[in-house]
Amino acid sequence: QVQLVESGGGLVQAGGSLRLSCEASGRTFSAYAMGWFRQAPGKEREFVARITWNGDATAYTDSAKGRFTISRDNAKNTVYLQMNSLKPEDTAVYYCAASRLFTLPTTASRVYDWGKGTTVTVSS
């Protein structure tokens, strides 16, 4: 099992940027596909972005395309989510996720390794 710790959340005005980080420990980080989910109050946890173990392939939910960028540094055991042009509807708790599958599932119920989350609040 891998342990995941997120950081980088905070309060930002609409149009601003944040970079989330997720540091992993406990297992070989490069063996894991990684990604980010988010959960807004009263809503289900939803997929945001994912990246393969070697960083060769990424995918995003439609609302994140063109604004968010996921990346990873296997030497630092860290995955990042750069979020630009933030909107109030991006407000949520953002969770780092890991999977031993080639790609991270986009359904939360199929993911078994989670961080505790970091809160992002975008004010209008």
Tab-separated table of N, CA and C in Angstrom:
chain	number	residue	atom	x	y	z
A	1	GLN	N	0.846	-1.187	0.000
A	1	GLN	CA	0.000	0.000	0.000
A	1	GLN	C	0.884	1.240	0.000
A	2	VAL	N	0.406	2.284	-0.658
A	2	VAL	CA	1.139	3.537	-0.738
A	2	VAL	C	0.438	4.576	0.121
A	3	GLN	N	1.212	5.409	0.790
A	3	GLN	CA	0.666	6.500	1.589
A	3	GLN	C	0.778	7.790	0.795
A	4	LEU	N	-0.285	8.563	0.786
A	4	LEU	CA	-0.354	9.770	-0.030
A	4	LEU	C	-0.672	10.971	0.849
A	5	VAL	N	0.091	12.057	0.664
A	5	VAL	CA	-0.132	13.282	1.439
A	5	VAL	C	-0.209	14.463	0.485
A	6	GLU	N	-1.363	15.115	0.458
A	6	GLU	CA	-1.577	16.264	-0.420
A	6	GLU	C	-1.209	17.572	0.286
A	7	SER	N	-0.865	18.564	-0.515
A	7	SER	CA	-0.624	19.911	-0.021
A	7	SER	C	-0.884	20.893	-1.148
A	8	GLY	N	-0.961	22.173	-0.781
A	8	GLY	CA	-1.086	23.208	-1.793
A	8	GLY	C	-2.461	23.822	-1.939
A	9	GLY	N	-3.439	23.302	-1.224
A	9	GLY	CA	-4.762	23.891	-1.296
A	9	GLY	C	-4.807	25.247	-0.623
A	10	GLY	N	-5.914	25.958	-0.804
A	10	GLY	CA	-6.062	27.259	-0.180
A	10	GLY	C	-7.210	28.033	-0.765
A	11	LEU	N	-7.250	29.307	-0.418
A	11	LEU	CA	-8.278	30.225	-0.898
A	11	LEU	C	-7.686	31.092	-1.998
A	12	VAL	N	-8.377	31.165	-3.128
A	12	VAL	CA	-7.893	31.947	-4.259
A	12	VAL	C	-9.084	32.613	-4.932
A	13	GLN	N	-8.856	33.759	-5.542
A	13	GLN	CA	-9.919	34.439	-6.279
A	13	GLN	C	-10.114	33.782	-7.639
A	14	ALA	N	-11.300	33.924	-8.165
A	14	ALA	CA	-11.588	33.413	-9.506
A	14	ALA	C	-10.577	33.986	-10.497
A	15	GLY	N	-10.090	33.116	-11.378
A	15	GLY	CA	-9.071	33.495	-12.341
A	15	GLY	C	-7.660	33.235	-11.861
A	16	GLY	N	-7.510	32.923	-10.599
A	16	GLY	CA	-6.202	32.663	-10.033
A	16	GLY	C	-5.714	31.250	-10.270
A	17	SER	N	-4.560	30.940	-9.684
A	17	SER	CA	-3.926	29.638	-9.874
A	17	SER	C	-3.500	29.034	-8.544
A	18	LEU	N	-3.449	27.721	-8.534
A	18	LEU	CA	-2.897	26.960	-7.412
A	18	LEU	C	-2.179	25.747	-7.974
A	19	ARG	N	-1.170	25.275	-7.259
A	19	ARG	CA	-0.528	24.020	-7.615
A	19	ARG	C	-0.621	23.067	-6.440
A	20	LEU	N	-1.299	21.979	-6.660
A	20	LEU	CA	-1.403	20.935	-5.654
A	20	LEU	C	-0.257	19.946	-5.815
A	21	SER	N	0.206	19.433	-4.692
A	21	SER	CA	1.245	18.408	-4.691
A	21	SER	C	0.749	17.203	-3.902
A	22	CYS	N	1.228	16.034	-4.289
A	22	CYS	CA	0.911	14.806	-3.570
A	22	CYS	C	2.195	13.993	-3.466
A	23	GLU	N	2.673	13.822	-2.256
A	23	GLU	CA	3.897	13.049	-2.038
A	23	GLU	C	3.526	11.654	-1.568
A	24	ALA	N	4.149	10.672	-2.181
A	24	ALA	CA	3.854	9.281	-1.886
A	24	ALA	C	5.002	8.616	-1.149
A	25	SER	N	4.661	7.657	-0.315
A	25	SER	CA	5.675	6.877	0.385
A	25	SER	C	5.127	5.477	0.626
A	26	GLY	N	6.012	4.557	0.910
A	26	GLY	CA	5.592	3.221	1.291
A	26	GLY	C	5.787	2.162	0.232
A	27	ARG	N	5.689	2.516	-1.022
A	27	ARG	CA	5.864	1.552	-2.091
A	27	ARG	C	6.576	2.256	-3.241
A	28	THR	N	6.948	1.522	-4.245
A	28	THR	CA	7.630	2.102	-5.395
A	28	THR	C	6.667	3.011	-6.145
A	29	PHE	N	6.898	4.308	-6.026
A	29	PHE	CA	5.993	5.299	-6.601
A	29	PHE	C	5.849	5.106	-8.098
A	30	SER	N	6.934	4.793	-8.772
A	30	SER	CA	6.886	4.701	-10.231
A	30	SER	C	6.051	3.524	-10.716
A	31	ALA	N	5.654	2.641	-9.814
A	31	ALA	CA	4.812	1.508	-10.204
A	31	ALA	C	3.342	1.881	-10.254
A	32	TYR	N	3.011	3.078	-9.832
A	32	TYR	CA	1.612	3.489	-9.694
A	32	TYR	C	1.193	4.503	-10.753
A	33	ALA	N	0.010	4.282	-11.306
A	33	ALA	CA	-0.686	5.344	-12.020
A	33	ALA	C	-1.253	6.276	-10.955
A	34	MET	N	-1.245	7.557	-11.237
A	34	MET	CA	-1.654	8.541	-10.232
A	34	MET	C	-2.716	9.466	-10.799
A	35	GLY	N	-3.385	10.164	-9.899
A	35	GLY	CA	-4.369	11.117	-10.386
A	35	GLY	C	-4.994	11.912	-9.258
A	36	TRP	N	-5.968	12.707	-9.637
A	36	TRP	CA	-6.686	13.578	-8.719
A	36	TRP	C	-8.193	13.437	-8.917
A	37	PHE	N	-8.893	13.409	-7.811
A	37	PHE	CA	-10.333	13.490	-7.763
A	37	PHE	C	-10.690	14.704	-6.911
A	38	ARG	N	-11.946	15.115	-6.970
A	38	ARG	CA	-12.417	16.183	-6.089
A	38	ARG	C	-13.840	15.894	-5.643
A	39	GLN	N	-14.167	16.478	-4.495
A	39	GLN	CA	-15.508	16.297	-3.955
A	39	GLN	C	-15.992	17.618	-3.384
A	40	ALA	N	-17.017	18.144	-3.993
A	40	ALA	CA	-17.654	19.373	-3.513
A	40	ALA	C	-18.714	19.020	-2.478
A	41	PRO	N	-19.069	19.958	-1.618
A	41	PRO	CA	-20.078	19.673	-0.588
A	41	PRO	C	-21.369	19.159	-1.188
A	42	GLY	N	-21.855	18.039	-0.658
A	42	GLY	CA	-23.110	17.478	-1.113
A	42	GLY	C	-23.044	16.743	-2.435
A	43	LYS	N	-21.842	16.591	-2.979
A	43	LYS	CA	-21.704	15.917	-4.267
A	43	LYS	C	-20.811	14.689	-4.142
A	44	GLU	N	-20.868	13.837	-5.151
A	44	GLU	CA	-20.026	12.658	-5.163
A	44	GLU	C	-18.594	13.026	-5.562
A	45	ARG	N	-17.672	12.168	-5.173
A	45	ARG	CA	-16.281	12.360	-5.568
A	45	ARG	C	-16.164	12.116	-7.075
A	46	GLU	N	-15.507	13.058	-7.763
A	46	GLU	CA	-15.413	12.962	-9.216
A	46	GLU	C	-13.970	13.027	-9.696
A	47	PHE	N	-13.734	12.360	-10.812
A	47	PHE	CA	-12.418	12.334	-11.436
A	47	PHE	C	-12.049	13.706	-11.978
A	48	VAL	N	-10.773	14.081	-11.824
A	48	VAL	CA	-10.278	15.340	-12.367
A	48	VAL	C	-9.196	15.104	-13.409
A	49	ALA	N	-8.159	14.342	-13.049
A	49	ALA	CA	-7.029	14.141	-13.964
A	49	ALA	C	-6.269	12.888	-13.553
A	50	ARG	N	-5.568	12.302	-14.523
A	50	ARG	CA	-4.745	11.126	-14.233
A	50	ARG	C	-3.512	11.126	-15.117
A	51	ILE	N	-2.506	10.345	-14.684
A	51	ILE	CA	-1.246	10.248	-15.410
A	51	ILE	C	-0.711	8.839	-15.231
A	52	THR	N	-0.143	8.288	-16.287
A	52	THR	CA	0.411	6.947	-16.218
A	52	THR	C	1.701	6.930	-15.418
A	53	TRP	N	2.225	5.719	-15.144
A	53	TRP	CA	3.379	5.596	-14.264
A	53	TRP	C	4.589	6.350	-14.784
A	54	ASN	N	4.722	6.425	-16.106
A	54	ASN	CA	5.905	7.088	-16.664
A	54	ASN	C	5.608	8.489	-17.186
A	55	GLY	N	4.392	8.942	-17.004
A	55	GLY	CA	4.041	10.288	-17.427
A	55	GLY	C	3.753	10.434	-18.904
A	56	ASP	N	3.725	9.325	-19.642
A	56	ASP	CA	3.540	9.406	-21.085
A	56	ASP	C	2.123	9.750	-21.500
A	57	ALA	N	1.175	9.469	-20.660
A	57	ALA	CA	-0.219	9.712	-21.028
A	57	ALA	C	-0.951	10.368	-19.878
A	58	THR	N	-1.761	11.356	-20.233
A	58	THR	CA	-2.596	12.041	-19.249
A	58	THR	C	-4.031	12.116	-19.760
A	59	ALA	N	-4.942	12.352	-18.840
A	59	ALA	CA	-6.344	12.523	-19.216
A	59	ALA	C	-6.995	13.437	-18.198
A	60	TYR	N	-8.028	14.157	-18.666
A	60	TYR	CA	-8.693	15.141	-17.818
A	60	TYR	C	-10.202	15.058	-17.993
A	61	THR	N	-10.923	15.451	-16.946
A	61	THR	CA	-12.334	15.646	-17.104
A	61	THR	C	-12.541	16.868	-17.992
A	62	ASP	N	-13.657	16.940	-18.671
A	62	ASP	CA	-13.875	18.011	-19.642
A	62	ASP	C	-13.717	19.396	-19.027
A	63	SER	N	-14.191	19.587	-17.815
A	63	SER	CA	-14.145	20.918	-17.199
A	63	SER	C	-12.730	21.353	-16.846
A	64	ALA	N	-11.803	20.418	-16.812
A	64	ALA	CA	-10.411	20.729	-16.471
A	64	ALA	C	-9.517	20.919	-17.696
A	65	LYS	N	-9.964	20.448	-18.832
A	65	LYS	CA	-9.134	20.530	-20.040
A	65	LYS	C	-8.816	21.979	-20.383
A	66	GLY	N	-7.543	22.225	-20.663
A	66	GLY	CA	-7.107	23.567	-21.019
A	66	GLY	C	-6.810	24.455	-19.826
A	67	ARG	N	-7.190	24.036	-18.632
A	67	ARG	CA	-6.941	24.843	-17.424
A	67	ARG	C	-6.035	24.125	-16.428
A	68	PHE	N	-6.162	22.816	-16.323
A	68	PHE	CA	-5.380	22.039	-15.350
A	68	PHE	C	-4.321	21.220	-16.084
A	69	THR	N	-3.188	21.020	-15.417
A	69	THR	CA	-2.131	20.168	-15.955
A	69	THR	C	-1.625	19.245	-14.852
A	70	ILE	N	-1.638	17.958	-15.133
A	70	ILE	CA	-1.094	16.984	-14.189
A	70	ILE	C	0.299	16.584	-14.640
A	71	SER	N	1.183	16.404	-13.676
A	71	SER	CA	2.552	15.984	-13.983
A	71	SER	C	3.073	15.180	-12.787
A	72	ARG	N	4.198	14.530	-12.993
A	72	ARG	CA	4.792	13.760	-11.901
A	72	ARG	C	6.304	13.806	-11.986
A	73	ASP	N	6.933	13.641	-10.833
A	73	ASP	CA	8.380	13.562	-10.735
A	73	ASP	C	8.676	12.294	-9.940
A	74	ASN	N	9.018	11.223	-10.632
A	74	ASN	CA	9.235	9.946	-9.955
A	74	ASN	C	10.446	9.981	-9.029
A	75	ALA	N	11.411	10.858	-9.305
A	75	ALA	CA	12.578	10.977	-8.425
A	75	ALA	C	12.186	11.584	-7.075
A	76	LYS	N	11.114	12.363	-7.067
A	76	LYS	CA	10.652	13.002	-5.833
A	76	LYS	C	9.404	12.335	-5.263
A	77	ASN	N	8.964	11.251	-5.908
A	77	ASN	CA	7.750	10.555	-5.449
A	77	ASN	C	6.556	11.497	-5.329
A	78	THR	N	6.422	12.385	-6.291
A	78	THR	CA	5.413	13.429	-6.186
A	78	THR	C	4.652	13.592	-7.496
A	79	VAL	N	3.358	13.800	-7.365
A	79	VAL	CA	2.515	14.146	-8.498
A	79	VAL	C	1.936	15.533	-8.231
A	80	TYR	N	1.759	16.297	-9.298
A	80	TYR	CA	1.310	17.680	-9.183
A	80	TYR	C	0.032	17.897	-9.988
A	81	LEU	N	-0.725	18.898	-9.566
A	81	LEU	CA	-1.860	19.365	-10.359
A	81	LEU	C	-1.782	20.885	-10.400
A	82	GLN	N	-1.382	21.409	-11.551
A	82	GLN	CA	-1.360	22.855	-11.755
A	82	GLN	C	-2.736	23.284	-12.220
A	83	MET	N	-3.346	24.188	-11.480
A	83	MET	CA	-4.706	24.635	-11.785
A	83	MET	C	-4.682	26.124	-12.080
A	84	ASN	N	-5.047	26.478	-13.298
A	84	ASN	CA	-5.089	27.877	-13.726
A	84	ASN	C	-6.520	28.279	-14.047
A	85	SER	N	-6.743	29.574	-14.140
A	85	SER	CA	-8.065	30.104	-14.485
A	85	SER	C	-9.152	29.473	-13.620
A	86	LEU	N	-8.914	29.453	-12.342
A	86	LEU	CA	-9.836	28.780	-11.433
A	86	LEU	C	-11.192	29.473	-11.384
A	87	LYS	N	-12.215	28.661	-11.209
A	87	LYS	CA	-13.594	29.136	-11.158
A	87	LYS	C	-14.223	28.753	-9.813
A	88	PRO	N	-15.234	29.462	-9.381
A	88	PRO	CA	-15.890	29.083	-8.118
A	88	PRO	C	-16.364	27.631	-8.107
A	89	GLU	N	-16.750	27.106	-9.258
A	89	GLU	CA	-17.214	25.715	-9.314
A	89	GLU	C	-16.083	24.703	-9.154
A	90	ASP	N	-14.841	25.167	-9.106
A	90	ASP	CA	-13.717	24.278	-8.803
A	90	ASP	C	-13.548	24.067	-7.299
A	91	THR	N	-14.309	24.798	-6.506
A	91	THR	CA	-14.232	24.668	-5.055
A	91	THR	C	-14.588	23.252	-4.633
A	92	ALA	N	-13.670	22.616	-3.897
A	92	ALA	CA	-13.864	21.224	-3.485
A	92	ALA	C	-12.684	20.787	-2.632
A	93	VAL	N	-12.823	19.625	-2.041
A	93	VAL	CA	-11.669	18.938	-1.454
A	93	VAL	C	-11.052	18.095	-2.563
A	94	TYR	N	-9.770	18.259	-2.776
A	94	TYR	CA	-9.061	17.544	-3.842
A	94	TYR	C	-8.281	16.393	-3.221
A	95	TYR	N	-8.490	15.204	-3.781
A	95	TYR	CA	-7.872	13.992	-3.279
A	95	TYR	C	-6.883	13.423	-4.290
A	96	CYS	N	-5.728	13.058	-3.797
A	96	CYS	CA	-4.750	12.332	-4.592
A	96	CYS	C	-5.117	10.851	-4.571
A	97	ALA	N	-4.929	10.183	-5.712
A	97	ALA	CA	-5.295	8.776	-5.826
A	97	ALA	C	-4.206	8.011	-6.553
A	98	ALA	N	-4.094	6.725	-6.211
A	98	ALA	CA	-3.072	5.877	-6.833
A	98	ALA	C	-3.669	4.530	-7.189
A	99	SER	N	-3.112	3.927	-8.234
A	99	SER	CA	-3.573	2.617	-8.653
A	99	SER	C	-2.420	1.822	-9.260
A	100	ARG	N	-2.410	0.504	-9.026
A	100	ARG	CA	-1.408	-0.359	-9.644
A	100	ARG	C	-1.815	-0.740	-11.062
A	101	LEU	N	-3.004	-0.368	-11.484
A	101	LEU	CA	-3.402	-0.588	-12.864
A	101	LEU	C	-2.601	0.326	-13.775
A	102	PHE	N	-2.605	0.037	-15.083
A	102	PHE	CA	-1.821	0.854	-16.006
A	102	PHE	C	-2.300	2.298	-16.009
A	103	THR	N	-3.630	2.483	-15.956
A	103	THR	CA	-4.200	3.820	-15.831
A	103	THR	C	-5.125	3.868	-14.624
A	104	LEU	N	-5.185	5.013	-14.006
A	104	LEU	CA	-6.042	5.188	-12.838
A	104	LEU	C	-7.502	5.117	-13.267
A	105	PRO	N	-8.321	4.329	-12.593
A	105	PRO	CA	-9.752	4.331	-12.918
A	105	PRO	C	-10.352	5.714	-12.718
A	106	THR	N	-11.366	6.035	-13.494
A	106	THR	CA	-12.028	7.327	-13.341
A	106	THR	C	-13.259	7.233	-12.452
A	107	THR	N	-13.532	6.055	-11.941
A	107	THR	CA	-14.617	5.843	-10.996
A	107	THR	C	-14.022	5.684	-9.600
A	108	ALA	N	-14.474	6.511	-8.670
A	108	ALA	CA	-13.872	6.533	-7.338
A	108	ALA	C	-13.962	5.175	-6.636
A	109	SER	N	-15.046	4.444	-6.869
A	109	SER	CA	-15.218	3.160	-6.184
A	109	SER	C	-14.190	2.124	-6.612
A	110	ARG	N	-13.502	2.362	-7.713
A	110	ARG	CA	-12.481	1.424	-8.187
A	110	ARG	C	-11.072	1.823	-7.756
A	111	VAL	N	-10.953	2.889	-6.981
A	111	VAL	CA	-9.654	3.350	-6.480
A	111	VAL	C	-9.549	2.979	-5.010
A	112	TYR	N	-8.378	2.426	-4.614
A	112	TYR	CA	-8.238	1.930	-3.256
A	112	TYR	C	-7.207	2.677	-2.425
A	113	ASP	N	-6.383	3.496	-3.072
A	113	ASP	CA	-5.361	4.251	-2.352
A	113	ASP	C	-5.657	5.732	-2.488
A	114	TRP	N	-5.897	6.380	-1.342
A	114	TRP	CA	-6.288	7.781	-1.310
A	114	TRP	C	-5.479	8.561	-0.288
A	115	GLY	N	-5.271	9.841	-0.594
A	115	GLY	CA	-4.802	10.757	0.420
A	115	GLY	C	-5.975	11.267	1.227
A	116	LYS	N	-5.692	12.135	2.201
A	116	LYS	CA	-6.756	12.666	3.053
A	116	LYS	C	-7.399	13.922	2.481
A	117	GLY	N	-6.810	14.479	1.446
A	117	GLY	CA	-7.413	15.616	0.765
A	117	GLY	C	-6.853	16.958	1.172
A	118	THR	N	-6.972	17.911	0.258
A	118	THR	CA	-6.608	19.295	0.516
A	118	THR	C	-7.725	20.172	-0.043
A	119	THR	N	-8.092	21.205	0.692
A	119	THR	CA	-9.253	22.011	0.329
A	119	THR	C	-8.876	23.175	-0.572
A	120	VAL	N	-9.622	23.304	-1.649
A	120	VAL	CA	-9.472	24.425	-2.582
A	120	VAL	C	-10.767	25.230	-2.554
A	121	THR	N	-10.639	26.511	-2.289
A	121	THR	CA	-11.799	27.395	-2.272
A	121	THR	C	-11.543	28.541	-3.232
A	122	VAL	N	-12.444	28.706	-4.198
A	122	VAL	CA	-12.310	29.764	-5.198
A	122	VAL	C	-13.443	30.763	-4.983
A	123	SER	N	-13.078	31.971	-4.676
A	123	SER	CA	-14.084	33.008	-4.417
A	123	SER	C	-14.391	33.780	-5.698
A	124	SER	N	-15.609	34.234	-5.803
A	124	SER	CA	-16.032	34.966	-7.014
A	124	SER	C	-15.782	36.465	-6.885
